[in-house]
Short mmCIF file of C-alpha atoms and ligand atoms in Angstrom, two decimals:
data_model
loop_
_atom_site.label_atom_id
_atom_site.label_comp_id
_atom_site.label_asym_id
_atom_site.label_seq_id
_atom_site.Cartn_x
_atom_site.Cartn_y
_atom_site.Cartn_z
CA MET A 206 33.80 32.36 132.93
CA THR A 207 30.52 33.78 134.40
CA THR A 208 28.70 35.55 131.67
CA PRO A 209 28.58 39.48 131.97
CA VAL A 210 25.50 41.58 131.55
CA LEU A 211 24.82 43.77 128.65
CA ASP A 212 23.60 47.11 129.75
CA GLN A 213 20.62 47.36 127.67
CA ALA A 214 19.88 51.46 128.17
CA ARG A 215 23.50 52.17 127.48
CA LEU A 216 23.52 50.19 124.10
CA LEU A 217 20.46 51.73 122.97
CA ALA A 218 21.62 55.17 124.23
CA SER A 219 24.63 54.73 122.40
CA LEU A 220 22.87 54.03 119.06
CA GLN A 221 20.84 57.33 119.43
CA GLU A 222 24.04 59.25 120.38
CA LEU A 223 26.07 58.08 117.44
CA GLY A 224 22.91 58.64 115.27
CA SER A 225 22.77 62.15 116.27
CA ILE A 226 26.04 62.94 114.33
CA GLY A 227 25.11 63.78 110.88
CA ALA A 228 21.43 63.61 111.74
CA LEU A 229 18.92 64.41 108.76
CA PRO A 230 16.45 67.20 109.87
CA GLY A 231 13.30 64.81 109.02
CA GLY A 232 15.10 61.71 110.78
CA GLY A 233 17.62 59.27 109.52
CA VAL A 234 21.70 59.84 109.16
CA CYS A 235 23.88 61.10 106.55
CA ARG A 236 27.62 60.36 107.30
CA LEU A 237 29.00 59.61 103.83
CA ALA A 238 32.48 58.31 103.84
CA LEU A 239 35.51 60.66 104.75
CA THR A 240 32.98 63.85 105.11
CA ASP A 241 33.19 65.99 108.52
CA ALA A 242 30.31 63.97 109.65
CA ASP A 243 32.14 60.73 109.37
CA ARG A 244 35.11 62.43 110.96
CA LEU A 245 32.79 63.49 113.81
CA GLY A 246 31.39 59.91 114.14
CA ARG A 247 34.82 58.40 114.05
CA ASP A 248 35.82 60.99 117.02
CA TRP A 249 32.92 59.90 118.91
CA VAL A 250 33.57 56.00 118.80
CA VAL A 251 37.30 56.33 119.25
CA ALA A 252 36.37 58.35 122.52
CA ARG A 253 34.30 55.62 123.51
CA MET A 254 37.00 53.02 122.77
CA ARG A 255 39.45 54.93 124.95
CA ALA A 256 36.99 55.51 127.58
CA LEU A 257 36.66 51.68 127.95
CA GLY A 258 40.35 51.34 128.17
CA MET A 259 40.74 49.76 124.88
CA SER A 260 44.13 50.51 122.87
CA VAL A 261 43.06 52.12 119.49
CA THR A 262 44.77 52.12 116.50
CA ILE A 263 43.97 54.00 113.26
CA ASP A 264 45.69 52.38 109.95
CA ALA A 265 46.64 53.82 106.72
CA ILE A 266 43.11 53.64 105.21
CA GLY A 267 41.39 55.12 108.53
CA ASN A 268 40.37 51.70 109.66
CA GLY A 269 40.01 51.96 113.30
CA VAL A 270 40.35 49.06 115.70
CA GLY A 271 40.01 49.26 119.49
CA VAL A 272 41.51 46.09 121.51
CA TYR A 273 40.34 45.04 125.01
CA HIS A 274 43.26 42.97 125.99
CA GLY A 275 42.94 39.37 126.94
CA LEU A 276 45.01 37.24 129.54
CA GLU A 277 47.10 35.84 126.71
CA GLU A 278 48.86 37.40 124.08
CA ARG A 279 47.18 35.98 120.91
CA ALA A 280 45.47 37.24 117.77
CA PRO A 281 42.17 38.75 118.81
CA VAL A 282 38.62 37.73 118.28
CA MET A 283 37.18 40.57 116.36
CA ALA A 284 33.49 42.17 116.36
CA GLY A 285 32.82 45.14 114.04
CA SER A 286 31.33 46.85 111.26
CA HIS A 287 31.17 50.42 109.63
CA ILE A 288 30.01 53.78 110.71
CA ASP A 289 29.92 55.50 107.26
CA THR A 290 26.46 55.48 105.99
CA VAL A 291 24.66 56.34 102.62
CA ARG A 292 22.97 59.71 101.84
CA THR A 293 19.68 58.61 103.31
CA GLY A 294 20.98 56.23 106.15
CA GLY A 295 19.48 54.90 109.14
CA LEU A 296 20.46 54.82 113.15
CA TYR A 297 21.55 50.88 112.48
CA ASP A 298 23.30 49.91 109.14
CA GLY A 299 26.79 49.35 110.44
CA ASN A 300 26.69 51.45 113.49
CA TYR A 301 24.96 48.61 115.44
CA GLY A 302 27.59 46.05 114.70
CA VAL A 303 30.44 48.42 116.11
CA LEU A 304 28.30 49.58 119.10
CA ALA A 305 27.27 46.40 120.14
CA GLY A 306 30.93 45.10 120.23
CA LEU A 307 31.96 48.10 122.32
CA GLU A 308 28.62 47.06 124.58
CA VAL A 309 30.30 43.60 125.01
CA VAL A 310 33.61 45.13 125.95
CA ALA A 311 31.73 47.61 128.40
CA ALA A 312 30.06 44.37 130.29
CA LEU A 313 33.29 42.52 130.34
CA ARG A 314 34.98 45.59 132.09
CA ASP A 315 31.89 46.15 134.30
CA ALA A 316 32.32 42.64 135.34
CA GLY A 317 35.99 42.56 135.93
CA LEU A 318 36.60 40.16 133.53
CA ARG A 319 39.24 39.25 130.86
CA THR A 320 39.02 36.50 128.14
CA LYS A 321 41.90 34.38 127.05
CA ARG A 322 42.29 36.19 123.53
CA PRO A 323 41.98 39.90 123.13
CA ILE A 324 38.63 41.06 121.91
CA ALA A 325 38.81 43.62 119.23
CA VAL A 326 36.41 46.00 117.68
CA ALA A 327 36.56 47.64 114.35
CA PHE A 328 35.03 50.16 112.06
CA PHE A 329 36.13 49.84 108.78
CA THR A 330 36.54 53.10 106.51
CA ASN A 331 33.95 53.64 103.40
CA GLU A 332 31.78 50.15 103.65
CA GLU A 333 28.96 51.98 101.81
CA GLY A 334 31.07 52.67 98.67
CA SER A 335 28.45 55.22 97.62
CA ARG A 336 30.93 58.12 97.42
CA PHE A 337 33.91 56.08 96.72
CA ALA A 338 33.59 52.85 94.83
CA PRO A 339 34.28 50.06 95.78
CA ASP A 340 32.17 49.19 98.69
CA MET A 341 34.03 47.33 101.59
CA MET A 342 37.14 49.65 100.57
CA GLY A 343 38.58 49.70 104.27
CA SER A 344 38.16 46.15 104.78
CA LEU A 345 39.80 45.12 101.42
CA VAL A 346 42.74 47.19 102.23
CA PHE A 347 42.81 45.83 106.13
CA GLN A 348 42.78 42.22 104.52
CA GLY A 349 45.45 42.88 101.50
CA ASP A 350 43.40 42.48 98.55
CA LEU A 351 43.31 46.10 97.57
CA PRO A 352 46.68 47.92 97.51
CA LEU A 353 46.71 50.97 99.82
CA GLU A 354 47.87 53.22 97.04
CA GLN A 355 45.08 52.18 94.79
CA ALA A 356 42.58 52.87 97.39
CA LEU A 357 44.05 56.37 98.23
CA ALA A 358 43.96 57.14 94.64
CA THR A 359 40.40 56.44 94.03
CA ARG A 360 38.33 59.63 92.96
CA GLY A 361 34.85 59.76 94.35
CA ILE A 362 31.54 61.16 92.73
CA ASP A 363 32.26 64.40 93.92
CA GLY A 364 35.81 64.62 92.65
CA ALA A 365 37.82 64.28 95.82
CA THR A 366 40.09 61.43 96.32
CA VAL A 367 40.27 58.90 99.20
CA GLY A 368 43.63 59.91 100.30
CA ASP A 369 43.17 63.71 100.36
CA GLU A 370 39.88 63.38 102.32
CA LEU A 371 41.46 60.98 104.72
CA ARG A 372 44.25 63.72 105.55
CA ARG A 373 41.96 66.21 105.53
CA ILE A 374 39.70 64.49 108.24
CA GLY A 375 42.84 63.69 110.17
CA TYR A 376 42.28 59.81 109.69
CA ALA A 377 45.17 59.01 107.52
CA GLY A 378 46.56 56.75 110.25
CA ALA A 379 50.17 55.24 110.99
CA ALA A 380 49.22 51.68 111.23
CA PRO A 381 50.34 49.37 108.64
CA VAL A 382 47.66 47.46 106.66
CA GLY A 383 47.68 44.07 105.00
CA ALA A 384 49.42 42.25 107.46
CA ASN A 385 46.96 41.84 110.18
CA SER A 386 46.28 38.81 112.35
CA VAL A 387 42.64 38.12 113.48
CA ASP A 388 41.64 34.96 115.16
CA SER A 389 37.75 35.12 114.13
CA TYR A 390 35.58 37.80 112.99
CA VAL A 391 31.94 38.08 113.92
CA GLU A 392 29.61 41.07 112.52
CA LEU A 393 26.16 41.65 114.26
CA HIS A 394 24.05 43.55 111.43
CA ILE A 395 20.53 44.44 110.66
CA GLU A 396 19.00 42.14 107.98
CA GLN A 397 18.12 45.28 105.68
CA GLY A 398 15.82 43.00 104.24
CA PRO A 399 12.13 41.63 104.90
CA VAL A 400 12.90 38.09 105.36
CA LEU A 401 13.10 38.00 109.13
CA ASP A 402 10.54 40.76 109.91
CA ARG A 403 7.81 38.90 107.51
CA GLU A 404 8.24 35.58 109.37
CA ALA A 405 8.56 37.05 112.93
CA ILE A 406 11.90 35.38 113.43
CA ARG A 407 14.36 37.23 116.03
CA ILE A 408 18.02 35.89 114.81
CA GLY A 409 19.29 35.40 111.39
CA VAL A 410 21.91 32.92 111.08
CA VAL A 411 23.89 34.22 108.13
CA GLU A 412 25.40 31.39 105.63
CA GLY A 413 27.18 33.81 103.40
CA VAL A 414 26.73 37.11 101.15
CA GLN A 415 25.56 36.91 97.49
CA GLY A 416 27.89 38.07 94.72
CA ILE A 417 27.83 41.73 93.73
CA SER A 418 28.62 43.46 90.36
CA TRP A 419 28.65 47.23 90.04
CA THR A 420 29.04 48.66 86.52
CA GLU A 421 29.35 52.37 85.52
CA PHE A 422 28.02 53.15 82.01
CA THR A 423 29.25 56.44 80.25
CA LEU A 424 27.06 57.21 77.01
CA ARG A 425 27.93 59.94 74.69
CA GLY A 426 25.49 61.02 72.00
CA VAL A 427 24.66 64.56 70.23
CA SER A 428 22.56 66.84 71.71
CA ASN A 429 20.23 68.53 69.71
CA HIS A 430 16.80 70.32 69.64
CA ALA A 431 13.92 68.12 70.55
CA GLY A 432 11.39 69.61 68.39
CA THR A 433 13.45 69.74 65.31
CA THR A 434 15.39 66.83 64.89
CA PRO A 435 13.77 63.77 63.16
CA MET A 436 13.60 60.72 65.24
CA GLN A 437 16.09 58.73 62.77
CA MET A 438 18.66 61.55 63.08
CA ARG A 439 18.94 61.27 66.82
CA ASN A 440 21.91 60.07 68.93
CA ASP A 441 19.92 60.14 72.00
CA ALA A 442 22.13 59.00 75.17
CA GLY A 443 18.95 59.31 77.35
CA TYR A 444 17.16 56.80 75.38
CA VAL A 445 19.76 54.34 75.56
CA ALA A 446 20.25 54.63 79.32
CA ALA A 447 16.60 54.06 79.53
CA ARG A 448 16.61 51.02 77.58
CA VAL A 449 19.55 49.36 79.53
CA ALA A 450 17.78 50.27 82.73
CA THR A 451 14.77 48.27 81.73
CA PHE A 452 16.89 45.65 80.36
CA ALA A 453 18.54 45.29 83.69
CA ARG A 454 14.94 44.81 85.24
CA GLU A 455 14.23 42.37 82.26
CA LEU A 456 17.24 40.22 83.42
CA THR A 457 15.82 39.51 86.74
CA GLN A 458 12.49 38.35 84.96
CA GLN A 459 14.50 36.17 82.79
CA HIS A 460 16.86 34.52 85.16
CA GLY A 461 14.31 34.51 88.35
CA GLY A 462 15.69 32.86 91.36
CA ASN A 463 17.70 35.51 93.34
CA GLN A 464 18.93 37.82 90.42
CA ILE A 465 18.65 41.32 91.32
CA ALA A 466 19.18 44.50 89.60
CA THR A 467 19.21 48.34 90.62
CA VAL A 468 19.78 51.56 88.69
CA GLY A 469 20.58 53.73 91.49
CA ALA A 470 22.24 56.59 89.89
CA LEU A 471 21.58 58.37 86.77
CA THR A 472 22.74 61.68 85.44
CA LEU A 473 21.81 63.08 81.88
CA SER A 474 23.36 66.04 80.56
CA PRO A 475 22.44 68.84 79.73
CA ASN A 476 19.58 67.69 81.69
CA LEU A 477 17.09 70.06 79.87
CA ILE A 478 13.51 69.32 78.67
CA ASN A 479 13.96 70.26 75.09
CA VAL A 480 17.23 69.05 74.46
CA ILE A 481 18.29 65.46 73.21
CA ALA A 482 20.86 64.30 76.18
CA ASN A 483 24.34 64.15 74.79
CA GLN A 484 25.62 62.26 77.78
CA ALA A 485 24.21 59.81 80.31
CA VAL A 486 26.31 58.32 83.40
CA PHE A 487 24.59 55.89 85.22
CA THR A 488 25.37 52.75 87.52
CA VAL A 489 23.83 49.05 87.31
CA ASP A 490 24.00 47.03 90.66
CA LEU A 491 23.48 43.24 89.96
CA ARG A 492 23.38 40.61 92.36
CA ASN A 493 22.90 36.94 92.91
CA THR A 494 23.69 34.04 95.27
CA ASP A 495 24.51 32.17 92.21
CA GLY A 496 28.13 33.29 90.79
CA ALA A 497 27.31 31.78 87.55
CA VAL A 498 24.34 33.28 86.79
CA LEU A 499 25.58 36.55 87.98
CA ALA A 500 28.38 36.34 85.38
CA THR A 501 25.99 35.57 82.65
CA ALA A 502 23.56 38.69 83.58
CA GLU A 503 26.51 40.79 83.83
CA GLN A 504 27.73 39.93 80.19
CA GLN A 505 24.08 39.94 79.02
CA LEU A 506 23.88 43.65 80.16
CA TRP A 507 27.05 44.66 78.81
CA ASP A 508 26.29 43.31 75.46
CA PHE A 509 22.86 44.85 75.22
CA ALA A 510 24.24 48.17 76.25
CA ALA A 511 26.99 48.15 73.63
CA ALA A 512 24.35 46.90 70.85
CA THR A 513 21.74 49.55 71.88
CA ALA A 514 24.47 52.28 71.97
CA ALA A 515 25.80 51.29 68.34
CA ALA A 516 22.20 51.17 66.90
CA GLU A 517 21.57 54.72 68.19
CA GLY A 518 24.96 55.95 66.95
CA VAL A 519 26.01 56.49 70.88
CA ALA A 520 29.48 55.79 72.29
CA CYS A 521 29.52 53.69 75.02
CA GLU A 522 31.92 52.96 77.89
CA ARG A 523 31.78 50.97 81.16
CA ARG A 524 33.85 50.90 84.32
CA ALA A 525 33.82 48.21 86.93
CA LEU A 526 33.18 49.57 90.23
CA ALA A 527 32.82 46.65 92.22
CA ARG A 528 32.72 42.94 91.77
CA PHE A 529 32.37 40.13 94.59
CA ASP A 530 31.78 36.66 94.19
CA PRO A 531 29.39 34.95 96.42
CA VAL A 532 30.99 34.31 99.78
CA ARG A 533 30.09 31.19 102.42
CA PHE A 534 31.03 31.93 106.22
CA ASP A 535 32.92 29.48 108.30
CA PRO A 536 30.40 26.57 109.02
CA ALA A 537 31.67 25.97 112.55
CA ILE A 538 30.73 29.97 113.48
CA VAL A 539 27.43 29.53 111.35
CA ASP A 540 26.75 26.53 113.80
CA ARG A 541 27.53 28.33 116.68
CA VAL A 542 25.27 31.13 115.91
CA GLU A 543 22.44 28.82 115.22
CA ARG A 544 23.04 27.07 118.68
CA ILE A 545 23.46 29.91 120.91
CA ALA A 546 20.26 31.42 119.41
CA GLY A 547 18.42 28.31 120.34
CA GLU A 548 19.99 28.04 123.75
CA ARG A 549 18.78 31.52 124.41
CA GLY A 550 15.14 30.79 123.23
CA LEU A 551 15.26 32.94 120.12
CA SER A 552 13.45 31.77 117.14
CA HIS A 553 16.11 31.62 114.11
CA ARG A 554 16.65 30.72 110.63
CA ARG A 555 19.56 30.40 108.24
CA LEU A 556 19.53 33.00 105.30
CA PRO A 557 22.13 34.52 102.98
CA SER A 558 22.85 38.23 102.95
CA GLY A 559 21.43 40.51 100.32
CA ALA A 560 23.74 43.24 101.29
CA GLY A 561 27.36 43.56 101.26
CA HIS A 562 29.50 43.54 104.36
CA ASP A 563 32.75 43.79 105.81
CA ALA A 564 32.60 40.28 106.82
CA GLN A 565 32.40 38.77 103.40
CA ILE A 566 36.03 40.33 103.02
CA LEU A 567 37.38 39.31 106.62
CA ALA A 568 36.32 35.81 105.45
CA ARG A 569 39.07 35.81 103.31
CA MET A 570 41.51 36.02 106.27
CA CYS A 571 39.95 34.17 109.17
CA PRO A 572 36.74 32.18 110.29
CA THR A 573 33.87 34.57 109.67
CA GLY A 574 30.28 34.72 110.40
CA MET A 575 27.38 37.20 110.83
CA ILE A 576 24.29 37.38 113.16
CA PHE A 577 21.24 39.42 111.48
CA VAL A 578 18.50 40.93 113.49
CA PRO A 579 14.79 41.94 111.95
CA SER A 580 14.63 45.31 109.88
CA VAL A 581 10.74 46.45 110.15
CA ASN A 582 9.22 46.18 106.90
CA GLY A 583 12.60 45.31 105.38
CA LEU A 584 13.76 48.84 105.18
CA SER A 585 17.19 49.84 104.93
CA HIS A 586 19.24 52.74 103.04
CA ASN A 587 16.11 54.72 104.04
CA VAL A 588 15.71 57.30 106.99
CA GLU A 589 12.75 54.91 108.19
CA GLU A 590 15.04 52.19 108.79
CA TYR A 591 14.20 50.48 112.33
CA THR A 592 14.75 47.51 114.45
CA LYS A 593 12.79 47.16 117.57
CA PRO A 594 14.87 47.63 120.95
CA ALA A 595 14.21 44.13 122.01
CA ASP A 596 15.69 42.63 118.86
CA LEU A 597 18.69 44.95 119.04
CA ILE A 598 19.21 43.54 122.74
CA ALA A 599 18.79 40.02 121.63
CA GLY A 600 21.40 40.20 118.69
CA ALA A 601 23.74 41.75 121.04
CA GLN A 602 23.28 38.93 123.56
CA VAL A 603 23.95 36.24 121.02
CA LEU A 604 26.95 38.26 119.93
CA LEU A 605 28.24 38.59 123.47
CA GLN A 606 27.97 34.79 124.03
CA LEU A 607 29.94 33.95 120.76
CA LEU A 608 32.70 36.53 121.29
CA ILE A 609 33.53 35.13 124.72
CA GLU A 610 32.95 31.36 123.56
CA LEU A 611 35.66 32.14 120.40
CA ALA A 612 37.87 34.07 122.74
CA GLU A 613 37.95 31.39 125.63
CA ARG A 614 38.76 28.42 123.11
CA PRO A 615 41.89 26.67 124.18
O1 LIG B 192 25.83 47.92 98.98
C1 LIG B 192 25.74 47.29 99.87
O2 LIG B 192 25.09 46.02 100.24
C2 LIG B 192 26.33 47.70 101.09
O3 LIG B 192 25.51 48.57 101.87
N1 LIG B 192 27.52 48.48 101.05
MN1 LIG B 193 26.13 47.89 106.62
MN1 LIG B 194 24.74 49.90 103.82
#
């Protein structure tokens, strides 16, 4: 098959156009899962799929899959990612993988070409998990490890349920979930970290994804007067939360290696300067490429939180919001990414993914791989997220060649 040519300007324009939906005043994007902004983003992508002559299905958890039919009726080779964002999102996280997949289809259509296997492009619901935990929710339901009803019943940080919000935005689709057949899956994504940018390398050959542990702690103490309550009489939820947060950082120093920890969300009640907090609700995100160390660090965190709360006379509850073991991608696909980057004269290196991705879930059901392009200054989940146009194009070229190779296999 002759290799079709990507329309670089069309790809870059589509990123800007989708990025204008949910645009933040000072730059960046906010399209939290299942909000009206997410609905508008979905509508835009579905319209683009239809304009490409793709058949589009929306499933019961709102995943959107467009299929560019092949010459043979076979399981599709799938590209994709997500189009929901965090509250301070950028133009590229997730969106790039979906739009580059659509650009591959557009290039095939422009050239009047069809591959043996169909080529599908997917956007998965609620990859971020910021509003509704866990992250990768849509791909987990698509793959079958998260029951649909459990996902629909999930209540988010603002009290709404996934099911109600899906119905409200009109994306509670008819297509069934959990019994999908995908030949292979490739996700093109920005690195979201500093490695490629720091080493001036064009393409990341992603070997896998590190393990992820999300815990929500709810601490209940006794509110009291900040000025009159002797220190030994306090049941201070805010103090315990602060101790656990610093302990999480100490865990990374103790374990070293790839152990990382983040306290991203923290709410004190009544949250007043002269009142001892009687409640603290906060999250701890632990990650590590080494599954055994992650499990040890997780248990240490939980034990420390329980002991510190008990010593302060504060009740401590915890809830697991997400838990993923480290994942290795299909070696044959990883090798293809590496070879194609080399053939295209693009500097490249192997690395694990620090961020979670739908690919780590699709890897449970079919041969899966990822391609990274650099994030300038390693910034992401930040409105300054940026990837150079030349790198965006280079990544899309690697995706195009890889999808065609996979779709043309005997
Ligand atoms: O949290 C993550 O790694 C992803 O952005 N959901
Ligand atoms: Mn992402
Ligand atoms: Mn993200």
